[in-house]
């Protein structure tokens, strides 16, 4: 498999999951400013018309996009790793509930903070809205180590990646001690350290 990624972008989530799953893969870096494949200059939009990462190229050449879909596909390849509850169970729908919330309410909420030329008023409004979302997640996390309880799941990988962006856009996790502890707990995982090191080295 090939994972098309941009360093420390949302594609870090499936990258972490690939390492947690122990599946063989190749990293293919994409320059999102020029929409080119870094290694050879190919137009990334010719490969993936959506033009953004992550994109997973399967061994048979099929392409799978959208982070929540990719991470569930990877988890289901290695059910013994328990990265996602079994399909058809309420626990699986709880996982999908979290993936949906992180995707629509948190991930997209960061977009104004990275947009060139965005006014400070718009950025402050985005930070305020994100604060409410993070209040909710911290309350739901409670004293649990992970979103679904005692077991690390693909939703935790996604949440980690998104809240990790806070350091660059003026969102200090110290306001949410439970989220700060969660971030540190996930950051200490071998898969996470290896994924971050690999992306920063290229």
XYZ file of N, CA and C in Angstrom:
606
model
N 0.837 -1.187 0.000
C 0.000 0.000 0.000
C 0.876 1.243 0.000
N 0.309 2.330 -0.540
C 0.975 3.617 -0.524
C 0.075 4.627 0.176
N 0.663 5.404 1.086
C -0.073 6.477 1.729
C 0.472 7.806 1.225
N -0.377 8.547 0.552
C -0.030 9.893 0.128
C -0.308 10.825 1.310
N 0.693 11.613 1.679
C 0.603 12.394 2.908
C 1.274 13.746 2.741
N 0.985 14.637 3.674
C 1.716 15.878 3.837
C 2.136 15.943 5.302
N 3.354 16.341 5.607
C 3.862 16.235 6.971
C 2.968 16.888 8.035
N 2.599 16.080 9.019
C 1.839 16.487 10.199
C 0.447 17.025 9.870
N -0.001 16.801 8.631
C -1.380 17.126 8.262
C -2.294 16.001 8.763
N -3.563 16.029 8.385
C -4.503 15.009 8.856
C -4.122 13.609 8.393
N -3.281 13.521 7.363
C -2.800 12.219 6.895
C -1.917 11.522 7.915
N -1.483 12.249 8.936
C -0.720 11.611 10.014
C -1.571 10.566 10.734
N -2.878 10.762 10.756
C -3.764 9.799 11.433
C -3.678 8.402 10.813
N -3.938 8.228 9.494
C -3.759 6.886 8.928
C -2.320 6.405 8.954
N -1.360 7.314 8.930
C 0.036 6.911 9.046
C 0.261 6.235 10.401
N -0.237 6.844 11.468
C -0.128 6.235 12.792
C -0.823 4.883 12.813
N -2.012 4.818 12.217
C -2.780 3.572 12.226
C -2.055 2.479 11.446
N -1.437 2.824 10.338
C -0.655 1.830 9.585
C 0.448 1.237 10.460
N 1.094 2.072 11.235
C 2.159 1.574 12.113
C 1.583 0.773 13.277
N 0.460 1.203 13.821
C -0.204 0.432 14.877
C -0.637 -0.939 14.352
N -1.069 -0.966 13.097
C -1.565 -2.199 12.495
C -0.448 -3.150 12.086
N 0.764 -2.625 11.943
C 1.879 -3.465 11.508
C 1.802 -3.860 10.051
N 1.103 -3.057 9.250
C 0.951 -3.363 7.824
C 2.082 -2.726 7.018
N 2.547 -3.394 5.968
C 3.591 -2.803 5.130
C 3.025 -1.669 4.285
N 3.790 -0.588 4.150
C 3.306 0.542 3.353
C 4.483 1.385 2.904
N 4.201 2.214 1.918
C 5.174 3.180 1.405
C 4.596 4.572 1.581
N 5.419 5.509 2.040
C 4.988 6.900 2.174
C 5.291 7.662 0.899
N 4.310 8.433 0.425
C 4.499 9.274 -0.754
C 4.111 10.699 -0.357
N 5.117 11.556 -0.317
C 4.870 12.931 0.145
C 4.241 13.786 -0.950
N 3.274 14.602 -0.548
C 2.593 15.512 -1.464
C 2.827 16.942 -0.996
N 3.191 17.811 -1.933
C 3.293 19.240 -1.635
C 1.929 19.850 -1.899
N 1.236 20.213 -0.840
C -0.137 20.699 -0.994
C -0.199 22.118 -1.554
N 0.903 22.849 -1.501
C 0.897 24.198 -2.081
C 0.944 24.142 -3.601
N 1.715 23.192 -4.115
C 1.845 23.074 -5.577
C 1.013 21.919 -6.138
N 0.417 21.127 -5.259
C -0.378 19.951 -5.649
C 0.446 18.991 -6.510
N 1.685 18.777 -6.072
C 2.553 17.853 -6.797
C 3.087 16.787 -5.856
N 3.435 15.637 -6.435
C 4.106 14.584 -5.692
C 5.564 14.994 -5.548
N 6.035 15.054 -4.320
C 7.351 15.636 -4.053
C 8.482 14.903 -4.762
N 8.375 13.590 -4.896
C 9.494 12.808 -5.433
C 9.698 12.964 -6.930
N 8.621 13.224 -7.669
C 8.762 13.246 -9.131
C 8.017 14.391 -9.823
N 7.337 15.244 -9.046
C 6.668 16.398 -9.632
C 5.354 16.120 -10.332
N 4.851 14.884 -10.223
C 3.548 14.584 -10.850
C 2.447 15.451 -10.254
N 1.453 15.751 -11.071
C 0.295 16.500 -10.607
C -0.549 15.585 -9.724
N -0.619 15.897 -8.439
C -1.365 15.045 -7.520
C -2.842 14.999 -7.872
N -3.365 16.086 -8.429
C -4.794 16.106 -8.786
C -5.117 15.154 -9.932
N -4.112 14.787 -10.703
C -4.327 13.786 -11.748
C -4.477 12.394 -11.137
N -3.908 12.213 -9.956
C -4.035 10.947 -9.232
C -5.315 10.947 -8.406
N -5.564 12.090 -7.769
C -6.682 12.216 -6.828
C -7.370 13.555 -7.073
N -8.484 13.565 -7.799
C -9.125 14.830 -8.177
C -9.520 15.720 -6.994
N -9.718 15.139 -5.815
C -10.036 15.986 -4.657
C -8.862 16.893 -4.301
N -7.654 16.450 -4.606
C -6.482 17.291 -4.440
C -5.915 17.387 -3.044
N -6.438 16.600 -2.105
C -5.907 16.682 -0.738
C -5.606 15.291 -0.199
N -4.851 15.290 0.889
C -4.493 14.045 1.575
C -5.421 13.872 2.770
N -5.512 12.622 3.289
C -4.787 11.414 2.900
C -5.428 10.706 1.707
N -4.605 9.939 1.038
C -5.057 9.044 -0.014
C -4.298 7.736 0.159
N -5.023 6.637 0.162
C -4.405 5.319 0.298
C -4.546 4.575 -1.019
N -3.413 4.164 -1.580
C -3.415 3.331 -2.783
C -3.265 1.880 -2.347
N -4.270 1.077 -2.652
C -4.258 -0.318 -2.252
C -3.334 -1.118 -3.151
N -3.031 -2.336 -2.730
C -2.091 -3.168 -3.479
C -2.585 -3.483 -4.887
N -3.911 -3.454 -5.091
C -4.450 -3.733 -6.426
C -4.644 -2.465 -7.252
N -4.181 -1.327 -6.739
C -4.264 -0.072 -7.476
C -5.477 0.780 -7.166
N -6.458 0.228 -6.452
C -7.622 1.032 -6.089
C -7.212 2.128 -5.114
N -7.961 3.230 -5.148
C -7.676 4.370 -4.294
C -8.793 4.551 -3.273
N -8.397 4.836 -2.039
C -9.361 5.081 -0.967
C -9.007 6.415 -0.327
N -9.996 7.303 -0.247
C -9.761 8.616 0.341
C -10.666 8.827 1.548
N -10.461 9.945 2.214
C -11.155 10.364 3.429
C -10.635 9.584 4.640
N -10.022 10.324 5.550
C -9.364 9.726 6.700
C -10.203 8.741 7.498
N -11.458 9.091 7.875
C -12.257 8.145 8.659
C -12.501 6.818 7.947
N -12.647 6.859 6.618
C -12.830 5.613 5.862
C -11.527 4.818 5.821
N -10.422 5.511 5.597
C -9.126 4.840 5.497
C -8.775 4.130 6.802
N -8.922 4.830 7.929
C -8.495 4.219 9.191
C -9.355 3.017 9.561
N -10.641 3.048 9.209
C -11.479 1.879 9.491
C -11.108 0.713 8.578
N -10.794 1.015 7.332
C -10.336 -0.044 6.421
C -9.076 -0.711 6.980
N -8.143 0.098 7.427
C -6.896 -0.455 7.965
C -7.144 -1.267 9.227
N -7.989 -0.752 10.105
C -8.299 -1.483 11.342
C -8.926 -2.831 11.049
N -9.791 -2.873 10.049
C -10.471 -4.126 9.721
C -9.549 -5.135 9.054
N -8.404 -4.677 8.569
C -7.421 -5.604 7.993
C -6.750 -6.442 9.075
N -6.687 -5.895 10.281
C -6.001 -6.580 11.377
C -6.871 -6.536 12.644
N -8.004 -7.236 12.639
C -8.916 -7.147 13.785
C -8.276 -7.538 15.106
N -7.241 -8.372 15.040
C -6.586 -8.809 16.276
C -5.878 -7.652 16.992
N -5.608 -6.563 16.284
C -4.969 -5.405 16.918
C -5.974 -4.546 17.696
N -7.253 -4.785 17.502
C -8.330 -4.099 18.230
C -8.268 -2.575 18.080
N -7.991 -2.137 16.859
C -7.964 -0.707 16.585
C -9.348 -0.142 16.315
N -10.324 -1.029 16.106
C -11.722 -0.646 15.936
C -12.581 -1.809 16.419
N -13.704 -1.516 17.081
C -14.613 -2.593 17.468
C -15.161 -3.307 16.237
N -15.689 -4.488 16.445
C -16.200 -5.296 15.335
C -17.361 -4.598 14.637
N -17.419 -4.752 13.325
C -18.537 -4.216 12.547
C -19.862 -4.759 13.061
N -20.859 -3.905 13.063
C -22.200 -4.316 13.465
C -22.482 -4.186 14.944
N -21.455 -3.870 15.734
C -21.653 -3.719 17.175
C -21.938 -2.254 17.500
N -22.588 -2.020 18.629
C -22.834 -0.644 19.044
C -21.516 0.086 19.277
N -20.520 -0.643 19.777
C -19.210 -0.019 19.995
C -18.640 0.517 18.687
N -18.875 -0.186 17.571
C -18.383 0.299 16.282
C -19.094 1.590 15.886
N -20.379 1.654 16.156
C -21.103 2.879 15.841
C -20.647 4.024 16.741
N -20.243 3.711 17.971
C -19.674 4.736 18.841
C -18.359 5.260 18.255
N -17.559 4.361 17.717
C -16.327 4.769 17.044
C -16.643 5.697 15.879
N -17.619 5.317 15.060
C -17.991 6.132 13.909
C -18.564 7.477 14.336
N -19.261 7.467 15.468
C -19.785 8.706 16.032
C -18.630 9.659 16.347
N -17.582 9.127 16.984
C -16.427 9.951 17.298
C -15.698 10.409 16.042
N -15.496 9.509 15.092
C -14.822 9.894 13.854
C -15.583 11.000 13.136
N -16.903 10.884 13.116
C -17.721 11.903 12.472
C -17.613 13.243 13.177
N -17.628 13.214 14.499
C -17.553 14.459 15.271
C -16.194 15.134 15.095
N -15.141 14.342 15.202
C -13.798 14.908 15.033
C -13.643 15.485 13.625
N -14.183 14.774 12.638
C -14.056 15.181 11.247
C -14.804 16.486 10.967
N -16.054 16.548 11.374
C -16.886 17.688 10.987
C -16.811 18.862 11.953
N -16.694 18.584 13.239
C -16.768 19.649 14.229
C -15.402 20.162 14.689
N -14.396 19.305 14.639
C -13.073 19.703 15.129
C -12.111 19.966 13.970
N -11.915 18.976 13.132
C -10.982 19.097 12.013
C -11.297 20.328 11.167
N -12.522 20.432 10.691
C -12.885 21.556 9.822
C -12.886 22.871 10.582
N -13.056 22.801 11.900
C -13.021 24.016 12.696
C -11.665 24.692 12.720
N -10.611 23.926 12.452
C -9.264 24.493 12.420
C -8.971 25.217 11.106
N -9.748 24.959 10.076
C -9.442 25.494 8.742
C -9.242 27.006 8.716
N -10.113 27.803 9.373
C -9.897 29.254 9.318
C -8.574 29.692 9.930
N -8.038 28.903 10.848
C -6.799 29.288 11.522
C -5.566 29.081 10.647
N -5.720 28.287 9.601
C -4.610 28.035 8.684
C -4.770 28.786 7.359
N -5.901 29.462 7.189
C -6.201 30.098 5.904
C -5.460 31.421 5.770
N -4.641 31.574 4.737
C -3.915 32.839 4.556
C -4.892 34.007 4.398
N -4.553 35.121 5.020
C -5.368 36.312 4.867
C -6.608 36.367 5.728
N -6.822 35.349 6.531
C -8.002 35.341 7.394
C -7.858 36.428 8.462
N -8.938 37.164 8.727
C -8.882 38.241 9.708
C -8.736 37.685 11.123
N -8.199 38.518 12.016
C -8.057 38.095 13.409
C -9.413 37.869 14.051
N -10.407 38.647 13.653
C -11.756 38.442 14.195
C -12.271 37.059 13.830
N -12.054 36.657 12.578
C -12.501 35.333 12.133
C -11.734 34.237 12.863
N -10.447 34.461 13.066
C -9.641 33.461 13.773
C -10.068 33.343 15.231
N -10.358 34.464 15.856
C -10.797 34.422 17.251
C -12.142 33.728 17.384
N -13.025 33.958 16.412
C -14.324 33.283 16.420
C -14.133 31.780 16.266
N -13.191 31.386 15.415
C -12.913 29.959 15.219
C -12.351 29.351 16.496
N -11.446 30.062 17.161
C -10.880 29.560 18.420
C -11.963 29.398 19.490
N -12.883 30.344 19.529
C -13.969 30.266 20.510
C -14.840 29.040 20.249
N -15.163 28.812 18.984
C -15.990 27.651 18.628
C -15.246 26.351 18.915
N -13.964 26.312 18.588
C -13.166 25.120 18.868
C -13.085 24.871 20.372
N -13.022 25.943 21.148
C -12.995 25.787 22.595
C -14.221 25.050 23.115
N -15.371 25.357 22.553
C -16.602 24.671 22.956
C -16.543 23.191 22.589
N -16.012 22.906 21.411
C -15.887 21.504 20.976
C -14.911 20.749 21.885
N -13.823 21.400 22.240
C -12.834 20.756 23.105
C -13.368 20.592 24.526
N -14.198 21.531 24.980
C -14.879 21.367 26.268
C -15.675 20.063 26.274
N -16.411 19.849 25.192
C -17.252 18.649 25.083
C -16.402 17.383 25.084
N -15.345 17.369 24.288
C -14.516 16.165 24.192
C -13.856 15.867 25.530
N -13.356 16.902 26.194
C -12.715 16.689 27.494
C -13.702 16.109 28.500
N -14.936 16.607 28.476
C -15.955 16.095 29.396
C -16.295 14.647 29.089
N -16.382 14.304 27.806
C -16.697 12.933 27.419
C -15.547 11.979 27.715
N -14.341 12.469 27.565
C -13.170 11.642 27.853
C -13.114 11.307 29.342
N -13.411 12.300 30.166
C -13.421 12.057 31.612
C -12.094 11.486 32.086
N -12.192 10.436 32.882
C -10.993 9.804 33.418
C -10.511 8.632 32.566
N -11.182 8.386 31.440
C -10.779 7.277 30.570
C -9.454 7.616 29.881
N -8.615 6.623 29.624
C -7.377 6.918 28.899
C -7.615 7.218 27.421
N -8.675 6.620 26.854
C -8.955 6.780 25.424
C -10.445 7.028 25.207
N -10.804 7.443 24.012
C -12.189 7.838 23.744
C -13.191 6.713 23.985
N -12.805 5.473 23.642
C -13.722 4.343 23.808
C -13.502 3.597 25.113
N -12.589 4.076 25.927
C -12.345 3.391 27.197
C -10.882 3.072 27.403
N -10.603 1.796 27.633
C -9.238 1.385 27.969
C -8.371 1.076 26.754
N -8.988 0.938 25.583
C -8.261 0.480 24.393
C -8.069 1.602 23.388
N -6.840 1.794 22.934
C -6.525 2.771 21.888
C -7.224 2.372 20.597
N -7.855 3.339 19.939
C -8.556 3.070 18.680
C -8.143 4.085 17.621
N -8.637 3.871 16.414
C -8.334 4.798 15.320
C -8.874 6.196 15.608
N -9.930 6.310 16.408
C -10.452 7.629 16.764
C -9.454 8.405 17.604
N -8.706 7.713 18.437
C -7.685 8.374 19.256
C -6.556 8.917 18.391
N -6.184 8.164 17.370
C -5.151 8.645 16.451
C -5.606 9.935 15.773
N -6.851 9.964 15.336
C -7.388 11.143 14.650
C -7.470 12.337 15.601
N -7.994 12.111 16.804
C -8.092 13.204 17.765
C -6.712 13.758 18.101
N -5.754 12.885 18.302
C -4.394 13.338 18.613
C -3.869 14.266 17.526
N -4.016 13.858 16.281
C -3.470 14.646 15.171
C -4.102 16.034 15.132
N -5.403 16.103 15.311
C -6.079 17.400 15.207
C -5.726 18.313 16.383
N -5.755 17.789 17.609
C -5.438 18.683 18.738
C -3.955 19.043 18.765
N -3.135 18.264 18.100
C -1.713 18.577 17.996
C -1.495 19.888 17.253
N -2.439 20.249 16.377
C -2.316 21.492 15.613
C -2.433 22.728 16.502
N -3.031 22.567 17.672
C -3.249 23.715 18.542
C -1.996 24.512 18.825
N -0.858 23.831 18.895
C 0.409 24.497 19.223
C 0.808 25.540 18.197
N 0.280 25.450 16.978
C 0.655 26.382 15.906
C -0.366 27.488 15.688
N -1.521 27.384 16.335
C -2.587 28.349 16.037
C -3.164 29.002 17.297
N -2.416 28.945 18.392
C -2.839 29.657 19.580
C -3.905 28.969 20.410
N -3.944 27.652 20.376
C -4.864 26.905 21.231
C -4.025 26.071 22.190
N -4.013 26.482 23.446
C -3.175 25.851 24.461
C -3.967 24.771 25.188
N -3.514 23.532 25.062
C -4.223 22.418 25.695
C -4.181 22.466 27.216
N -3.352 23.328 27.776
C -3.310 23.449 29.236
C -4.671 23.842 29.804
N -5.508 24.467 28.999
C -6.883 24.819 29.410
C -7.721 23.574 29.668
N -7.336 22.456 29.039
C -8.075 21.195 29.181
C -7.101 20.130 29.679
N -6.878 20.027 30.979
C -5.881 19.076 31.496
C -6.099 17.645 31.017
N -7.350 17.225 30.876
C -7.601 15.856 30.410
C -7.133 15.668 28.979
N -7.339 16.681 28.148
C -6.878 16.583 26.756
C -5.357 16.690 26.677
N -4.776 17.512 27.534
C -3.314 17.606 27.560
C -2.702 16.268 27.964
N -3.321 15.610 28.948
C -2.825 14.295 29.377
C -3.030 13.253 28.284
N -4.180 13.336 27.596
C -4.448 12.431 26.471
C -3.396 12.627 25.386
N -3.125 13.876 25.040
C -2.140 14.184 23.997
C -0.776 13.600 24.361
N -0.363 13.781 25.600
C 0.935 13.254 26.032
C 0.949 11.731 26.004
N -0.174 11.120 26.403
C -0.274 9.654 26.439
C -0.145 9.074 25.031
N -0.834 9.670 24.075
C -0.779 9.165 22.698
C 0.574 9.481 22.072
N 1.111 10.663 22.362
C 2.410 11.052 21.798
C 3.525 10.102 22.207
N 3.351 9.435 23.338
C 4.387 8.530 23.841
C 4.358 7.155 23.178
N 3.325 6.881 22.387
C 3.228 5.571 21.743
C 4.317 5.436 20.671
N 4.859 4.236 20.554
C 5.931 3.992 19.577
C 5.485 4.343 18.164
N 4.256 3.985 17.817
C 3.749 4.234 16.464
C 3.702 5.722 16.161
N 3.322 6.505 17.151
C 3.180 7.940 16.958
C 4.549 8.595 16.820
N 5.460 8.227 17.682
C 6.813 8.787 17.584
C 7.447 8.427 16.250
N 7.275 7.177 15.827
C 7.871 6.742 14.560
C 7.256 7.468 13.373
N 5.938 7.659 13.396
C 5.272 8.343 12.280
C 5.713 9.795 12.194
N 5.752 10.487 13.317
C 6.163 11.885 13.323
C 7.624 12.012 12.876
N 8.479 11.157 13.395
C 9.892 11.199 12.999
C 10.044 10.978 11.505
N 9.297 10.021 10.946
C 9.399 9.719 9.511
C 8.924 10.894 8.675
N 7.858 11.555 9.091
C 7.324 12.651 8.299
C 8.216 13.891 8.378
N 8.824 14.104 9.516
C 9.694 15.284 9.656
C 11.066 15.067 9.014
N 11.429 13.808 8.801
C 12.732 13.510 8.215
C 12.749 13.658 6.709
N 11.586 13.575 6.066
C 11.543 13.585 4.594
C 11.512 14.989 4.028
